[in-house]
PDB file of C-alpha atoms in Angstrom:
ATOM      1  CA  MET D   1     -18.254  17.886  14.737  1.00 43.00           C
ATOM      2  CA  GLU D   2     -20.394  16.709  11.848  1.00 43.00           C
ATOM      3  CA  SER D   3     -17.331  16.231   9.642  1.00 70.00           C
ATOM      4  CA  LYS D   4     -15.690  14.172  12.412  1.00 74.00           C
ATOM      5  CA  LYS D   5     -18.753  11.944  12.622  1.00 80.00           C
ATOM      6  CA  ARG D   6     -18.686  11.503   8.855  1.00 81.00           C
ATOM      7  CA  LEU D   7     -14.992  10.616   8.958  1.00 80.00           C
ATOM      8  CA  TYR D   8     -15.483   8.000  11.685  1.00 84.00           C
ATOM      9  CA  LYS D   9     -18.385   6.579   9.695  1.00 88.00           C
ATOM     10  CA  ARG D  10     -16.094   6.184   6.676  1.00 87.00           C
ATOM     11  CA  ILE D  11     -13.459   4.521   8.882  1.00 89.00           C
ATOM     12  CA  LEU D  12     -16.143   2.103  10.102  1.00 91.00           C
ATOM     13  CA  ILE D  13     -17.111   1.303   6.502  1.00 93.00           C
ATOM     14  CA  SER D  14     -13.450   0.638   5.637  1.00 94.00           C
ATOM     15  CA  PHE D  15     -13.240  -1.643   8.707  1.00 93.00           C
ATOM     16  CA  LEU D  16     -16.344  -3.580   7.643  1.00 94.00           C
ATOM     17  CA  VAL D  17     -15.097  -3.952   4.060  1.00 94.00           C
ATOM     18  CA  CYS D  18     -11.975  -5.627   5.472  1.00 94.00           C
ATOM     19  CA  LEU D  19     -14.293  -8.191   7.067  1.00 95.00           C
ATOM     20  CA  SER D  20     -16.136  -8.930   3.798  1.00 94.00           C
ATOM     21  CA  PRO D  21     -14.110 -12.115   3.070  1.00 94.00           C
ATOM     22  CA  ILE D  22     -16.017 -13.688   5.980  1.00 94.00           C
ATOM     23  CA  LEU D  23     -19.228 -13.475   3.935  1.00 93.00           C
ATOM     24  CA  ILE D  24     -17.463 -14.712   0.806  1.00 92.00           C
ATOM     25  CA  GLY D  25     -16.099 -17.662   2.762  1.00 92.00           C
ATOM     26  CA  ILE D  26     -19.607 -18.831   3.658  1.00 92.00           C
ATOM     27  CA  PHE D  27     -20.216 -19.571  -0.024  1.00 92.00           C
ATOM     28  CA  LEU D  28     -16.739 -20.720  -1.088  1.00 92.00           C
ATOM     29  CA  ILE D  29     -15.532 -22.888   1.811  1.00 92.00           C
ATOM     30  CA  PRO D  30     -17.494 -26.015   0.764  1.00 91.00           C
ATOM     31  CA  SER D  31     -15.743 -26.067  -2.643  1.00 91.00           C
ATOM     32  CA  LEU D  32     -12.203 -25.381  -1.383  1.00 91.00           C
ATOM     33  CA  PRO D  33      -9.478 -27.788  -0.189  1.00 90.00           C
ATOM     34  CA  GLY D  34      -8.773 -28.020   3.536  1.00 90.00           C
ATOM     35  CA  GLU D  35      -5.723 -25.750   3.371  1.00 93.00           C
ATOM     36  CA  LEU D  36      -4.980 -22.736   1.173  1.00 93.00           C
ATOM     37  CA  PRO D  37      -1.586 -21.346   0.126  1.00 92.00           C
ATOM     38  CA  ILE D  38      -0.668 -18.038   1.774  1.00 88.00           C
ATOM     39  CA  HIS D  39       2.974 -17.681   0.697  1.00 86.00           C
ATOM     40  CA  PHE D  40       4.863 -18.471  -2.506  1.00 83.00           C
ATOM     41  CA  ASP D  41       8.510 -18.811  -3.513  1.00 79.00           C
ATOM     42  CA  PHE D  42      10.175 -17.045  -6.461  1.00 72.00           C
ATOM     43  CA  GLN D  43       8.748 -19.603  -8.905  1.00 75.00           C
ATOM     44  CA  GLY D  44       5.193 -19.166  -7.621  1.00 77.00           C
ATOM     45  CA  THR D  45       5.191 -22.480  -5.744  1.00 84.00           C
ATOM     46  CA  PRO D  46       3.316 -22.435  -2.395  1.00 88.00           C
ATOM     47  CA  ASP D  47       5.597 -22.847   0.621  1.00 88.00           C
ATOM     48  CA  ASP D  48       3.211 -22.000   3.464  1.00 88.00           C
ATOM     49  CA  TRP D  49      -0.416 -22.915   4.092  1.00 92.00           C
ATOM     50  CA  MET D  50      -3.397 -21.948   6.247  1.00 93.00           C
ATOM     51  CA  SER D  51      -6.668 -23.732   6.984  1.00 94.00           C
ATOM     52  CA  LYS D  52      -9.540 -22.414   4.880  1.00 93.00           C
ATOM     53  CA  GLU D  53     -11.551 -21.629   8.025  1.00 94.00           C
ATOM     54  CA  LEU D  54      -8.794 -19.441   9.465  1.00 94.00           C
ATOM     55  CA  PHE D  55      -8.201 -17.891   6.031  1.00 94.00           C
ATOM     56  CA  PHE D  56     -11.804 -16.676   5.750  1.00 94.00           C
ATOM     57  CA  TYR D  57     -12.948 -16.319   9.356  1.00 94.00           C
ATOM     58  CA  GLY D  58      -9.770 -15.280  11.183  1.00 93.00           C
ATOM     59  CA  PHE D  59      -7.412 -13.536   8.761  1.00 92.00           C
ATOM     60  CA  PRO D  60      -9.879 -10.733   7.834  1.00 94.00           C
ATOM     61  CA  TRP D  61      -9.920  -9.613  11.476  1.00 96.00           C
ATOM     62  CA  PHE D  62      -6.172  -8.998  11.295  1.00 94.00           C
ATOM     63  CA  PHE D  63      -6.655  -6.712   8.287  1.00 93.00           C
ATOM     64  CA  ALA D  64      -9.676  -4.993   9.831  1.00 94.00           C
ATOM     65  CA  LEU D  65      -8.024  -4.250  13.187  1.00 94.00           C
ATOM     66  CA  PHE D  66      -4.789  -3.113  11.541  1.00 92.00           C
ATOM     67  CA  ASP D  67      -6.817  -0.911   9.184  1.00 92.00           C
ATOM     68  CA  ALA D  68      -8.745   0.685  12.057  1.00 90.00           C
ATOM     69  CA  ILE D  69      -5.590   1.360  14.097  1.00 90.00           C
ATOM     70  CA  CYS D  70      -3.760   2.907  11.126  1.00 85.00           C
ATOM     71  CA  LEU D  71      -6.708   5.122  10.183  1.00 87.00           C
ATOM     72  CA  LEU D  72      -7.355   6.312  13.736  1.00 84.00           C
ATOM     73  CA  LEU D  73      -3.678   7.162  14.154  1.00 80.00           C
ATOM     74  CA  SER D  74      -3.581   8.884  10.758  1.00 76.00           C
ATOM     75  CA  PHE D  75      -6.726  10.967  11.069  1.00 77.00           C
ATOM     76  CA  GLY D  76      -6.497  11.440  14.822  1.00 67.00           C
ATOM     77  CA  THR D  77      -3.521  13.779  14.514  1.00 59.00           C
ATOM     78  CA  LYS D  78      -4.154  17.498  14.139  1.00 54.00           C
ATOM     79  CA  LYS D  79      -0.699  18.284  12.825  1.00 53.00           C
ATOM     80  CA  GLY D  80      -0.348  19.802   9.381  1.00 49.00           C
ATOM     81  CA  ASN D  81      -2.857  21.200   6.925  1.00 51.00           C
ATOM     82  CA  PRO D  82      -6.198  19.655   5.933  1.00 53.00           C
ATOM     83  CA  GLN D  83      -5.420  16.810   3.572  1.00 60.00           C
ATOM     84  CA  ASN D  84      -6.320  16.479  -0.092  1.00 68.00           C
ATOM     85  CA  PRO D  85      -9.684  14.600  -0.276  1.00 77.00           C
ATOM     86  CA  ILE D  86      -8.242  12.217  -2.881  1.00 77.00           C
ATOM     87  CA  ILE D  87      -5.439  11.272  -0.500  1.00 80.00           C
ATOM     88  CA  GLU D  88      -7.911  10.882   2.372  1.00 80.00           C
ATOM     89  CA  ASN D  89      -9.806   8.362   0.245  1.00 83.00           C
ATOM     90  CA  LEU D  90      -6.545   6.606  -0.613  1.00 83.00           C
ATOM     91  CA  LEU D  91      -5.698   6.211   3.071  1.00 83.00           C
ATOM     92  CA  LEU D  92      -9.215   4.948   3.798  1.00 88.00           C
ATOM     93  CA  TRP D  93      -9.173   2.291   1.082  1.00 90.00           C
ATOM     94  CA  LEU D  94      -5.498   1.368   0.782  1.00 88.00           C
ATOM     95  CA  LEU D  95      -5.524  -1.585   3.184  1.00 90.00           C
ATOM     96  CA  PRO D  96      -8.888  -2.979   1.954  1.00 93.00           C
ATOM     97  CA  ALA D  97      -7.438  -2.845  -1.574  1.00 91.00           C
ATOM     98  CA  ILE D  98      -4.281  -4.705  -0.493  1.00 90.00           C
ATOM     99  CA  GLU D  99      -6.441  -7.302   1.255  1.00 92.00           C
ATOM    100  CA  ALA D 100      -8.540  -7.714  -1.897  1.00 92.00           C
ATOM    101  CA  VAL D 101      -5.398  -8.306  -3.979  1.00 89.00           C
ATOM    102  CA  CYS D 102      -4.216 -10.978  -1.514  1.00 89.00           C
ATOM    103  CA  TYR D 103      -7.538 -12.831  -1.517  1.00 93.00           C
ATOM    104  CA  VAL D 104      -8.118 -12.549  -5.268  1.00 91.00           C
ATOM    105  CA  SER D 105      -4.614 -13.779  -6.123  1.00 90.00           C
ATOM    106  CA  ILE D 106      -4.868 -16.791  -3.804  1.00 92.00           C
ATOM    107  CA  LEU D 107      -8.356 -17.748  -4.998  1.00 92.00           C
ATOM    108  CA  LEU D 108      -7.310 -17.407  -8.649  1.00 91.00           C
ATOM    109  CA  PHE D 109      -4.336 -19.671  -7.917  1.00 91.00           C
ATOM    110  CA  VAL D 110      -6.684 -22.275  -6.403  1.00 91.00           C
ATOM    111  CA  TYR D 111      -9.456 -22.106  -8.991  1.00 90.00           C
ATOM    112  CA  LYS D 112      -7.449 -21.351 -12.146  1.00 89.00           C
ATOM    113  CA  PRO D 113      -4.616 -23.813 -12.887  1.00 84.00           C
ATOM    114  CA  GLY D 114      -1.613 -22.093 -14.411  1.00 83.00           C
ATOM    115  CA  PHE D 115      -2.347 -18.714 -12.829  1.00 88.00           C
ATOM    116  CA  GLN D 116       1.019 -16.984 -12.270  1.00 86.00           C
ATOM    117  CA  VAL D 117       0.666 -15.444  -8.839  1.00 85.00           C
ATOM    118  CA  GLU D 118       4.389 -14.577  -8.868  1.00 81.00           C
ATOM    119  CA  ARG D 119       3.668 -12.110 -11.696  1.00 85.00           C
ATOM    120  CA  PHE D 120       0.246 -10.908 -10.568  1.00 87.00           C
ATOM    121  CA  ILE D 121       1.438  -9.610  -7.188  1.00 84.00           C
ATOM    122  CA  PRO D 122       4.458  -7.571  -8.439  1.00 84.00           C
ATOM    123  CA  GLY D 123       2.346  -6.189 -11.281  1.00 88.00           C
ATOM    124  CA  THR D 124      -0.377  -5.087  -8.874  1.00 89.00           C
ATOM    125  CA  ILE D 125       2.175  -3.515  -6.534  1.00 88.00           C
ATOM    126  CA  GLY D 126       3.561  -1.701  -9.573  1.00 90.00           C
ATOM    127  CA  VAL D 127       0.144  -0.224 -10.354  1.00 92.00           C
ATOM    128  CA  LEU D 128      -0.200   0.836  -6.711  1.00 90.00           C
ATOM    129  CA  SER D 129       3.233   2.494  -6.872  1.00 92.00           C
ATOM    130  CA  LEU D 130       2.102   4.464  -9.929  1.00 94.00           C
ATOM    131  CA  VAL D 131      -1.006   5.641  -8.078  1.00 92.00           C
ATOM    132  CA  LEU D 132       1.007   6.657  -5.008  1.00 92.00           C
ATOM    133  CA  GLY D 133       3.616   8.333  -7.191  1.00 93.00           C
ATOM    134  CA  ASN D 134       0.965  10.471  -8.852  1.00 93.00           C
ATOM    135  CA  LEU D 135      -0.676  11.402  -5.542  1.00 90.00           C
ATOM    136  CA  LEU D 136       2.472  12.111  -3.524  1.00 91.00           C
ATOM    137  CA  PRO D 137       3.134  15.567  -5.067  1.00 91.00           C
ATOM    138  CA  LYS D 138      -0.481  16.544  -4.290  1.00 88.00           C
ATOM    139  CA  ALA D 139      -0.134  15.864  -0.551  1.00 87.00           C
ATOM    140  CA  HIS D 140      -0.322  18.905   1.694  1.00 85.00           C
ATOM    141  CA  GLN D 141       2.360  19.290   4.360  1.00 85.00           C
ATOM    142  CA  ASN D 142       1.357  16.931   7.184  1.00 76.00           C
ATOM    143  CA  SER D 143       2.714  14.314   9.592  1.00 73.00           C
ATOM    144  CA  THR D 144       0.763  11.382   8.127  1.00 75.00           C
ATOM    145  CA  PHE D 145       1.274  10.916   4.390  1.00 81.00           C
ATOM    146  CA  GLY D 146       4.280  11.798   2.251  1.00 86.00           C
ATOM    147  CA  PHE D 147       8.063  11.877   2.604  1.00 89.00           C
ATOM    148  CA  ARG D 148       8.348  13.266   6.126  1.00 88.00           C
ATOM    149  CA  ASN D 149      11.425  14.297   8.062  1.00 90.00           C
ATOM    150  CA  ALA D 150      12.535  17.324  10.062  1.00 90.00           C
ATOM    151  CA  TYR D 151      13.402  19.249   6.888  1.00 92.00           C
ATOM    152  CA  THR D 152      10.220  18.658   4.884  1.00 93.00           C
ATOM    153  CA  LEU D 153       7.998  19.342   7.895  1.00 90.00           C
ATOM    154  CA  ALA D 154       9.860  22.588   8.643  1.00 91.00           C
ATOM    155  CA  SER D 155       9.519  24.101   5.156  1.00 92.00           C
ATOM    156  CA  LYS D 156       6.592  24.032   2.741  1.00 92.00           C
ATOM    157  CA  GLU D 157       8.922  24.601  -0.219  1.00 93.00           C
ATOM    158  CA  VAL D 158      11.145  21.691   0.789  1.00 95.00           C
ATOM    159  CA  TRP D 159       8.072  19.502   1.327  1.00 95.00           C
ATOM    160  CA  THR D 160       6.700  20.306  -2.128  1.00 94.00           C
ATOM    161  CA  LYS D 161       9.937  19.726  -4.052  1.00 95.00           C
ATOM    162  CA  VAL D 162      11.004  16.593  -2.173  1.00 96.00           C
ATOM    163  CA  ASN D 163       7.600  14.917  -2.461  1.00 95.00           C
ATOM    164  CA  ARG D 164       7.461  15.791  -6.149  1.00 96.00           C
ATOM    165  CA  ALA D 165      10.816  14.052  -6.607  1.00 96.00           C
ATOM    166  CA  GLY D 166       9.576  11.128  -4.519  1.00 95.00           C
ATOM    167  CA  GLY D 167       6.509  10.875  -6.736  1.00 95.00           C
ATOM    168  CA  TYR D 168       8.695  10.549  -9.833  1.00 95.00           C
ATOM    169  CA  GLY D 169      10.735   7.889  -8.047  1.00 94.00           C
ATOM    170  CA  LEU D 170       7.665   5.839  -7.101  1.00 94.00           C
ATOM    171  CA  CYS D 171       6.344   6.043 -10.661  1.00 95.00           C
ATOM    172  CA  ALA D 172       9.688   4.764 -11.960  1.00 92.00           C
ATOM    173  CA  ILE D 173       9.575   1.871  -9.485  1.00 91.00           C
ATOM    174  CA  GLY D 174       5.993   1.112 -10.518  1.00 92.00           C
ATOM    175  CA  LEU D 175       6.918   0.952 -14.200  1.00 92.00           C
ATOM    176  CA  LEU D 176       9.901  -1.272 -13.381  1.00 88.00           C
ATOM    177  CA  LEU D 177       7.684  -3.660 -11.414  1.00 88.00           C
ATOM    178  CA  ILE D 178       5.077  -3.827 -14.153  1.00 90.00           C
ATOM    179  CA  GLY D 179       7.798  -4.416 -16.741  1.00 88.00           C
ATOM    180  CA  CYS D 180       9.296  -7.267 -14.705  1.00 84.00           C
ATOM    181  CA  ALA D 181       5.849  -8.781 -14.137  1.00 84.00           C
ATOM    182  CA  LEU D 182       5.036  -8.741 -17.857  1.00 85.00           C
ATOM    183  CA  THR D 183       8.348  -9.681 -19.441  1.00 83.00           C
ATOM    184  CA  GLY D 184      11.340 -10.147 -17.165  1.00 71.00           C
ATOM    185  CA  PRO D 185      12.293 -12.728 -14.553  1.00 71.00           C
ATOM    186  CA  VAL D 186      10.236 -12.088 -11.423  1.00 69.00           C
ATOM    187  CA  TRP D 187      13.200 -12.558  -9.075  1.00 69.00           C
ATOM    188  CA  ILE D 188      14.746  -9.384 -10.521  1.00 72.00           C
ATOM    189  CA  SER D 189      11.949  -7.247  -9.104  1.00 68.00           C
ATOM    190  CA  LEU D 190      12.105  -9.013  -5.734  1.00 70.00           C
ATOM    191  CA  PHE D 191      15.800  -8.156  -5.313  1.00 76.00           C
ATOM    192  CA  LEU D 192      16.030  -4.924  -7.287  1.00 76.00           C
ATOM    193  CA  ILE D 193      13.010  -3.053  -5.907  1.00 78.00           C
ATOM    194  CA  PRO D 194      14.127  -3.051  -2.226  1.00 84.00           C
ATOM    195  CA  LEU D 195      17.528  -1.766  -3.366  1.00 86.00           C
ATOM    196  CA  VAL D 196      15.950   0.981  -5.490  1.00 85.00           C
ATOM    197  CA  MET D 197      13.616   1.937  -2.616  1.00 87.00           C
ATOM    198  CA  LEU D 198      16.598   2.216  -0.260  1.00 91.00           C
ATOM    199  CA  VAL D 199      18.519   4.384  -2.730  1.00 92.00           C
ATOM    200  CA  LEU D 200      15.433   6.563  -3.309  1.00 91.00           C
ATOM    201  CA  THR D 201      14.854   7.056   0.429  1.00 93.00           C
ATOM    202  CA  ILE D 202      18.483   7.986   1.114  1.00 95.00           C
ATOM    203  CA  SER D 203      18.577  10.280  -1.923  1.00 95.00           C
ATOM    204  CA  LEU D 204      15.397  12.091  -0.847  1.00 95.00           C
ATOM    205  CA  TRP D 205      16.760  12.551   2.669  1.00 96.00           C
ATOM    206  CA  ILE D 206      20.008  14.061   1.349  1.00 96.00           C
ATOM    207  CA  TYR D 207      18.062  16.210  -1.127  1.00 94.00           C
ATOM    208  CA  SER D 208      15.730  17.505   1.602  1.00 95.00           C
ATOM    209  CA  LYS D 209      18.646  18.348   3.901  1.00 94.00           C
ATOM    210  CA  ASN D 210      20.583  20.248   1.232  1.00 94.00           C
ATOM    211  CA  LEU D 211      17.456  21.988  -0.045  1.00 94.00           C
ATOM    212  CA  TYR D 212      16.511  23.068   3.479  1.00 94.00           C
ATOM    213  CA  LYS D 213      19.948  24.624   3.955  1.00 92.00           C
ATOM    214  CA  THR D 214      19.563  26.493   0.661  1.00 91.00           C
ATOM    215  CA  VAL D 215      16.064  27.724   1.503  1.00 87.00           C
ATOM    216  CA  SER D 216      17.082  28.754   5.028  1.00 84.00           C
ATOM    217  CA  HIS D 217      19.955  30.895   3.773  1.00 78.00           C
ATOM    218  CA  SER D 218      18.087  32.495   0.880  1.00 68.00           C
TER     219      SER D 218
END
C-alpha cells in the first residue's frame, strides 16, 4: 500500500510539472508578442499561431491531463512483471520532457533570431530515440512498455529477443535523425523516419511470429 501511495505521489508530481509553464508565463507574457507560433513548415517558417495567454495558461492543462491519464492507465494495470525502475522513471517523465522541448523550442524561436527550430526538434527526437532504444531491451515482459503483441507477451524469450532488436532499430533511427538535424536536409528525416518506423514495426512483428513458432516447437 505504501508503494502505491508513493507511486501516486510521483504521478501527481509529474502532473504538476506539466503545469509549470503557467508559472513561467506569469513572468514572460508581458515581454512576448500577442500570438506565438505553435507549428512550423519544413523550412522552419511558422504556419499556425496561438495566443500567448492560451499558450501558457491553457495548453499546459492538455499536457497535464494527458500525462495523468497515460500514467494511470500504464501503472494501473497488474499485468506482467514489476517494471525496471529506470523505465518507470522514463514513463513518469517522458511527457513532461516532451512538453519542455516544445516550450523551449518555441521560446528560443521567439527570443533568438535565426534559431533553427526545424533542426532542433528532429535532433531532440533523435536523442529521445537513442534513450528509448537503450532502455527497450531492459524492459521486463509487460503490457505497458515495449514491443507488445500476442507472441512477445506469450513467451519471455520472444519478448527479450524482439525488444532487443527493436532497441537496435530505435538507436539507428535516433542516429539518423541526429545526422539529418546536424548536416542533411531536414525534410529527409520528416519523410524517411515514418517509413523506417513502419518497416521496423512490420519487421519486428514478422520476427516475433517466426521466433514464437520456433520456440514453441523446440
